[in-house]
Coordinates of C-alpha atoms and ligand atoms in Angstrom, one line a residue:
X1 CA -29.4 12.5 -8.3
X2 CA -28.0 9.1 -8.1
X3 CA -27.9 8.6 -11.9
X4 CA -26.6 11.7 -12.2
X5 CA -23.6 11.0 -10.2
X6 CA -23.2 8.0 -11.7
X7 CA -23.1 8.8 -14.8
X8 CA -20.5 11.8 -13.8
X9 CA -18.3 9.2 -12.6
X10 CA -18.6 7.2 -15.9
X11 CA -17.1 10.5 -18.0
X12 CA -14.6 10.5 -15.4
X13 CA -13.7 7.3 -15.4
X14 CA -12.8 8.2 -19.7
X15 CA -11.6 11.7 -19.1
X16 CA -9.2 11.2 -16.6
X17 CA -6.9 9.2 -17.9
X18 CA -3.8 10.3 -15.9
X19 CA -5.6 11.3 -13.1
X20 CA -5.3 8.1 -11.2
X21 CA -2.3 7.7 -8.9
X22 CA 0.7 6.1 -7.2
X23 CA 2.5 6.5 -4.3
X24 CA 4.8 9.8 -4.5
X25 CA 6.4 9.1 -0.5
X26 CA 6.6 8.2 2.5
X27 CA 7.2 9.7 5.8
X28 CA 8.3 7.8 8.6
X29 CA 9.4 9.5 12.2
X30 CA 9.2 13.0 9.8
X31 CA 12.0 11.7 7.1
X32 CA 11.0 11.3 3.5
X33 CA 11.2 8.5 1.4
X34 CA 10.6 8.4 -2.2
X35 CA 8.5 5.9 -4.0
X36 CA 8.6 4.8 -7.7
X37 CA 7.8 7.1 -10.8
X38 CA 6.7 5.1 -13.8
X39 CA 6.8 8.7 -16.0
X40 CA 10.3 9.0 -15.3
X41 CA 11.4 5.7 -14.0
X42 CA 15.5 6.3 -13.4
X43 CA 14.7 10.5 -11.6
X44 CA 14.3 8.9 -8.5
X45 CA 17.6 7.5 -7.9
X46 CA 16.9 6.0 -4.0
X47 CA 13.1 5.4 -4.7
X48 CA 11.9 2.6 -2.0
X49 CA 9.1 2.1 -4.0
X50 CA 8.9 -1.0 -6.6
X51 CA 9.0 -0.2 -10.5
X52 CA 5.8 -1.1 -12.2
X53 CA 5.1 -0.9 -15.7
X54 CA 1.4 1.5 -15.2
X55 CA 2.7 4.5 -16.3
X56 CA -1.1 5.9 -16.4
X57 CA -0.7 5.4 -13.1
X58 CA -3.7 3.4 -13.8
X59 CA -5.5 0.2 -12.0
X60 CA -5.3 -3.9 -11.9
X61 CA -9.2 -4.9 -12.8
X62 CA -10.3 -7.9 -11.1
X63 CA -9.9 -10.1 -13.9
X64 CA -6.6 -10.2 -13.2
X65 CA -6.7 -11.0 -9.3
X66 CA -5.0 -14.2 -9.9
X67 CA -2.2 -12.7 -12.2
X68 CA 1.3 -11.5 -10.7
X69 CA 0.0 -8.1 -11.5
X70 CA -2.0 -8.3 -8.3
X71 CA 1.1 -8.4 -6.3
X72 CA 3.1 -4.9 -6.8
X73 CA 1.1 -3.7 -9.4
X74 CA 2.0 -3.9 -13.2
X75 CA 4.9 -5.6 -13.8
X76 CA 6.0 -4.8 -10.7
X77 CA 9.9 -5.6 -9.6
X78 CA 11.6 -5.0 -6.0
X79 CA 13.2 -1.6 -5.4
X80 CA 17.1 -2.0 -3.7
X81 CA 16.6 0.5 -1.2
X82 CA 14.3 0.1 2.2
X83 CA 13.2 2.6 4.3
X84 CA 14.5 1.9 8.1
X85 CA 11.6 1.7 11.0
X86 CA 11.0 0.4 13.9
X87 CA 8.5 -2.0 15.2
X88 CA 5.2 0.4 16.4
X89 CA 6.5 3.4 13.8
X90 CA 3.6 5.5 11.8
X91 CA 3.9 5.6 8.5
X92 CA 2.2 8.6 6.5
X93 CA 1.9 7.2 2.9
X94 CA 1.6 10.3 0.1
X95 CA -0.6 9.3 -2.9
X96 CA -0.6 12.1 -5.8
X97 CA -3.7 12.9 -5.3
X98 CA -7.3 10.7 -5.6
X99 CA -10.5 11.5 -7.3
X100 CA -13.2 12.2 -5.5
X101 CA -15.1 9.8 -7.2
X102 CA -13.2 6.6 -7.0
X103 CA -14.5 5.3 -3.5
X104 CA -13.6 2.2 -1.7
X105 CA -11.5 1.0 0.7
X106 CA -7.5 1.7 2.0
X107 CA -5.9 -1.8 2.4
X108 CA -2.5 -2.0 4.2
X109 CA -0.7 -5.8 3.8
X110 CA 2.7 -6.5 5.4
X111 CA 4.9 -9.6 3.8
X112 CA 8.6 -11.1 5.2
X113 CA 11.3 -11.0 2.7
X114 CA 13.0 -14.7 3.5
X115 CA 15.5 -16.6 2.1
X116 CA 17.5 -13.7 0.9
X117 CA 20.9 -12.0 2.2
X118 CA 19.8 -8.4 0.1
X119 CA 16.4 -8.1 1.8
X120 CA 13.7 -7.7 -0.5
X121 CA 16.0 -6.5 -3.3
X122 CA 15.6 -10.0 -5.0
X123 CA 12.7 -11.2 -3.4
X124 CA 10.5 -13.3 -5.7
X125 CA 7.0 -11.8 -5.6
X126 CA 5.2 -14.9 -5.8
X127 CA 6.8 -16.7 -2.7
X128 CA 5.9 -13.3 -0.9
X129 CA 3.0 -13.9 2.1
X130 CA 0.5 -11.3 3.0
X131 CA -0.4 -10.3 6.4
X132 CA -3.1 -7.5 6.3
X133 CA -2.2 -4.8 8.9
X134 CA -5.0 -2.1 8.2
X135 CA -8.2 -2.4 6.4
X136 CA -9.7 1.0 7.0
X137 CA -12.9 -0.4 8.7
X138 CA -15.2 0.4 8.7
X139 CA -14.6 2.1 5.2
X140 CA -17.9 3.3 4.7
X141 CA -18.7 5.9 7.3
X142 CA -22.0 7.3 6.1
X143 CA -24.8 7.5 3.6
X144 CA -25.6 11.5 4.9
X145 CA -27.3 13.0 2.1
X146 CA -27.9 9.8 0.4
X147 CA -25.5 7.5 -1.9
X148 CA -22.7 7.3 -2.3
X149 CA -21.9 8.4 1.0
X150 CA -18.3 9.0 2.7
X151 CA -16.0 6.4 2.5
X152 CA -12.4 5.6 3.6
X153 CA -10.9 7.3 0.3
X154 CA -13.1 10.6 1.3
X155 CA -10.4 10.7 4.5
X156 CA -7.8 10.2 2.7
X157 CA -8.4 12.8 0.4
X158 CA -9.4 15.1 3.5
X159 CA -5.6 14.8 4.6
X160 CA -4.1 15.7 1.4
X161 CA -4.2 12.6 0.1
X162 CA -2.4 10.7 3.0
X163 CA -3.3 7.3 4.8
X164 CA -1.3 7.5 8.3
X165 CA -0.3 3.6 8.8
X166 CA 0.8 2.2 12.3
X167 CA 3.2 -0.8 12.0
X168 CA 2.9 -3.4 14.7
X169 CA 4.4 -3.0 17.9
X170 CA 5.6 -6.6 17.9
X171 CA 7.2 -6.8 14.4
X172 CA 10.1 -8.8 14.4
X173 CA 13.1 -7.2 12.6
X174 CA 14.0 -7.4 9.0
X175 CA 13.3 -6.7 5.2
X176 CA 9.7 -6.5 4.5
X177 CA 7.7 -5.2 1.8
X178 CA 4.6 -3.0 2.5
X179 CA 1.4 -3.6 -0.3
X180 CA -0.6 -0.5 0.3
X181 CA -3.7 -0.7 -1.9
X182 CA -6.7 1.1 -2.7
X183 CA -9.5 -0.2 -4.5
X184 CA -12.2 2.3 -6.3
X185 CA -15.4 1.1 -6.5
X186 CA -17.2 4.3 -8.6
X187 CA -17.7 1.2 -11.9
X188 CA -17.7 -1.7 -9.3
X189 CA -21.8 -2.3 -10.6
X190 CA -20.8 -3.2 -13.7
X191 CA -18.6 -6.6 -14.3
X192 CA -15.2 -7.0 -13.9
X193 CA -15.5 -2.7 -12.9
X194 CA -13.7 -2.4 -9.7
X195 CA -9.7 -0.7 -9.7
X196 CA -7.0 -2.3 -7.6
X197 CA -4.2 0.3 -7.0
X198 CA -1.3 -1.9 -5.5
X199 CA 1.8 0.0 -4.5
X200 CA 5.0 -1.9 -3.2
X201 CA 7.6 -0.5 -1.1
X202 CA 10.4 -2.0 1.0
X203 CA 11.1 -2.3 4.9
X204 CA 13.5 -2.7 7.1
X205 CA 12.8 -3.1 10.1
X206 CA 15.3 -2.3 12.8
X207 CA 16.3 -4.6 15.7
X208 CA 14.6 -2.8 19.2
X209 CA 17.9 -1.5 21.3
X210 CA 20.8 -4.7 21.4
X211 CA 18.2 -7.3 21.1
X212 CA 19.8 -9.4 18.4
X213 CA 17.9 -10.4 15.3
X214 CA 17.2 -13.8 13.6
X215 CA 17.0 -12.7 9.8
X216 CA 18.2 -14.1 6.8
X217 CA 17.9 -17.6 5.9
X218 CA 15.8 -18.0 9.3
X219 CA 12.2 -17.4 8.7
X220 CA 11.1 -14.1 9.9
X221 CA 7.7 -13.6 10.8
X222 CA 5.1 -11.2 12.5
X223 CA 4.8 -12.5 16.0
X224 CA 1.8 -14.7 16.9
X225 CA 0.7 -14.7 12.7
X226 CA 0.4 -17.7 11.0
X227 CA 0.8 -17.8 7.1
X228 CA -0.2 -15.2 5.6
X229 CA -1.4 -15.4 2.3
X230 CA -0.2 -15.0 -1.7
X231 CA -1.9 -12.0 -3.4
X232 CA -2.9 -13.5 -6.1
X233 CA -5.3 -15.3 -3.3
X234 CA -5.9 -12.0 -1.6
X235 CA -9.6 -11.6 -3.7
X236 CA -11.9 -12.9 -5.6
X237 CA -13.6 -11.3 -8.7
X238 CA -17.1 -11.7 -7.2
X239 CA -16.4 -10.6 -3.8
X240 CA -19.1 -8.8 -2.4
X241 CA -16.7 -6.0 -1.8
X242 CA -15.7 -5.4 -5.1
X243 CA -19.2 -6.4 -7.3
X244 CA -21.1 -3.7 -5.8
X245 CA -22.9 -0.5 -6.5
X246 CA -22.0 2.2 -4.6
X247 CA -24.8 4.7 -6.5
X248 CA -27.3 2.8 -4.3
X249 CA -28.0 3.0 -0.6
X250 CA -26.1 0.6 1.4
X251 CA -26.2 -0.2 4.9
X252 CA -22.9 -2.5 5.6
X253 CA -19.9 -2.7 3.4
X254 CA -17.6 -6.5 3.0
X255 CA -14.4 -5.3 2.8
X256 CA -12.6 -7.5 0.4
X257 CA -9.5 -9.7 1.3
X258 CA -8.3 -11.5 4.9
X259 CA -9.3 -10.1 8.3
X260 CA -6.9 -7.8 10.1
X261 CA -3.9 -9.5 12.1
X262 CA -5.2 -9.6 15.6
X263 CA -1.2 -7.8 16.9
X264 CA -2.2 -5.1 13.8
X265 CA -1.9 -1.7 15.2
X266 CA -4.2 0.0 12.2
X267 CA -4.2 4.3 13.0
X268 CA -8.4 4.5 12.9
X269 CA -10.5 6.3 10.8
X270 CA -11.2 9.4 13.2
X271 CA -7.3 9.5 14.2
X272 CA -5.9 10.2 10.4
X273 CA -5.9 13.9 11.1
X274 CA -2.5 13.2 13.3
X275 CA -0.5 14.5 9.8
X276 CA 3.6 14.3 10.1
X277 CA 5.6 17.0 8.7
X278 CA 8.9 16.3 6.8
X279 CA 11.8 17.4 8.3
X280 CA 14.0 15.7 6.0
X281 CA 15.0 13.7 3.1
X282 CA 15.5 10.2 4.6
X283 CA 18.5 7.9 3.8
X284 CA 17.1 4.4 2.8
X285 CA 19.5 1.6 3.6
X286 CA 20.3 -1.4 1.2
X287 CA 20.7 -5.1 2.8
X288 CA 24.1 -6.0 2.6
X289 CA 24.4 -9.5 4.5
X290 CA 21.1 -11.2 6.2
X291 CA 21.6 -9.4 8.8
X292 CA 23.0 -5.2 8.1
X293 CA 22.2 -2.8 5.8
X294 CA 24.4 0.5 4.7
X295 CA 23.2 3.6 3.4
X296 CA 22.2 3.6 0.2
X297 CA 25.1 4.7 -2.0
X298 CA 25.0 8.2 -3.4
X299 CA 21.7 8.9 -1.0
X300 CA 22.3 11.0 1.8
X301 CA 25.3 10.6 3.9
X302 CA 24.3 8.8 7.0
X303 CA 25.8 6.5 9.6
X304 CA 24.9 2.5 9.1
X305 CA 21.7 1.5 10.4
X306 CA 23.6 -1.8 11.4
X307 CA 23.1 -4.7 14.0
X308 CA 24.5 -7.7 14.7
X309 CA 23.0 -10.9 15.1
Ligands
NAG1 C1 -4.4 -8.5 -17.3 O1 -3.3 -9.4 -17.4 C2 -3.0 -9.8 -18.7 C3 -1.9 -10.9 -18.7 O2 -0.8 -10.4 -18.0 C4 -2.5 -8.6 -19.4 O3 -2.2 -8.9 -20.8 C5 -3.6 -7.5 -19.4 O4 -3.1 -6.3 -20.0 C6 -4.1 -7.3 -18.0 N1 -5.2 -6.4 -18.1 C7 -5.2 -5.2 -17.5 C8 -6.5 -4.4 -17.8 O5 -4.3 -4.8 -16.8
NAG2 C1 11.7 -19.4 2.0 O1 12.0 -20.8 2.1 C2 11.0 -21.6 2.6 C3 11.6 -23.0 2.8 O2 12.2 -23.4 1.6 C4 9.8 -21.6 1.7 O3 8.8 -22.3 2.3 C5 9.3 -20.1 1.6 O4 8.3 -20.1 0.7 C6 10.4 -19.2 1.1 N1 10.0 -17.8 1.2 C7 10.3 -16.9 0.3 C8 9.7 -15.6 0.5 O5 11.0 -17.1 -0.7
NAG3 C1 -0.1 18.1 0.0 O1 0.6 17.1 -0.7 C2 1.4 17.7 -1.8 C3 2.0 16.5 -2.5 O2 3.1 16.0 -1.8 C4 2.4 18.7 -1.3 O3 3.1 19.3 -2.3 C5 1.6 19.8 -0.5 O4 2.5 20.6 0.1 C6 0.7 19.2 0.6 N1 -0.1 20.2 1.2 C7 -0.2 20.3 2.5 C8 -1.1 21.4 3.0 O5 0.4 19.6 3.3
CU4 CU1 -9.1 6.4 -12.0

């Protein structure tokens, strides 16, 4: 049975070609927001999503864990636009579609855009600092009727293919970039076989009410964290979470990468049927000084999603 699975997943894993996947959109407080579309990379006009170069909307192999591609996938480069939310705002990420065969864990990381006056528009990547917000723990749920079991990615693909994220209730405002990730362990027995999928899209996150902000060329952090870290130190290629095979009964699963921030308000497993409908096209904003944003030109017409400082 096992073998046979596995050995299903193999063909899949050289069949399927395009049938990996990406993030198509968000929605946020029921408005949509576009992410990136490496087939067609200048259709989505207002696309919060970073451009990446993996138009086989394919994987980064954990050979490459210490390699910028890590960060925002292949290639990846900052999109102008961010979506606007506030601090304690659910997030229903929209991937197009996932395999049922590529298993593993949904990774949610939260990283500060300092030192720029445009947000994360011309952020460097490699100064960026990861906070993990949401692991999916405990990611594998159950080994009922044998390996490989249900896992986090099986409740993602339950609800359409959508991971309902919860952003911390103490976040302070500003740009951020989110690094939602999943990693599919169906070849993770064999060397170097896991698949990273790292998407990248930008944040802003509003000021709460008239409290003024300290953005900008202040440092903005996530109240109470500490550093966070670089993604290219995120994992290691012999992590227990990402050299394992899945084809075999297990009883306890590492999940790869830093623990959870303790102020993290992760949606659990057994809450990701709370699915938001769209109700419209969302207007993402552009940074225009440390400290404003406008709407994003030609996107929806919208009133400015400014504050002062
Ligand atoms: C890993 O990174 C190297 C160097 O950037 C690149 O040439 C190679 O294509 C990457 N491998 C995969 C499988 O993405
Ligand atoms: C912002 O500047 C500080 C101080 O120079 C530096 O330590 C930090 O890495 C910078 N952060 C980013 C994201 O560029
Ligand atoms: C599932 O997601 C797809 C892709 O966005 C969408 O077209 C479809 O309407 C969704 N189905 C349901 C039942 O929400
Ligand atoms: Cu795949």
């Amino acid at each position: 049975m096992a073998k046979a699975l596995r050995l299903l997943a193999a063909c899949a894993l050289f069949s399927q070609t395009l049938a990996h996947s990406r993030i198509l959109y968000l929605v946020i407080n029921g408005q949509q927001y576009k992410g990136f579309n490496p087939h067609a990379p200048n259709a989505i006009t207002n696309s919060i999503g970073w451009s990446t170069s993996a138009d086989d909307d394919g994987f980064v192999p954990p050979s490459n864990y210490s390699n910028l591609d890590i960060i925002c996938h292949r290639d990846g480069q900052p999109a102008k636009a961010h979506a606007p939310v506030k601090a304690g705002d659910k997030i229903q990420v929209q991937w197009n579609g996932w395999p049922q065969s590529h298993k593993g864990p949904v990774l949610s990381y939260l990283a500060p855009c300092a030192n720029t006056t445009d947000g994360c528009a011309s952020v460097d990547k490699s100064k960026l600092s990861w906070t993990k917000i949401d692991d999916s723990s405990p990611v594998l749920l159950d080994e009922k009727g044998g390996p490989p079991g249900r896992w986090a990615t099986d409740v993602l693909i339950a609800q359409n293919h959508t991971w309902l994220l919860g952003l911390p209730s103490d976040l302070e405002p500003g740009p951020y970039v989110l690094r939602h990730e999943l990693i599919a362990l169906h070849y993770a027995n064999v060397k170097d076989g896991a698949q990273n999928y790292p998407q990248c899209v930008n944040l802003w996150v509003e000021a709460p009410g008239s409290k003024a902000a300290t953005v900008g060329n202040e440092k903005v952090v996530i109240a109470g964290q500490k550093e966070g870290l670089p993604a290219t130190a995120l994992y290691k290629s012999t992590d227990p979470g990402v050299v394992i095979d899945i084809w075999t009964a297990l009883s306890t699963y590492v999940i790869p990468g830093p623990t959870v921030a303790p102020e993290a308000k992760p949606v659990p497993v057994t809450d990701q049927r709370s699915k938001s409908a769209i109700t419209a096209e969302g207007t993402p904003v552009v940074v225009t000084r440390a400290t404003a944003t406008v709407p994003l030109p030609n996107s929806k017409t919208a009133t400015a999603t400014a504050f002062n400082a």
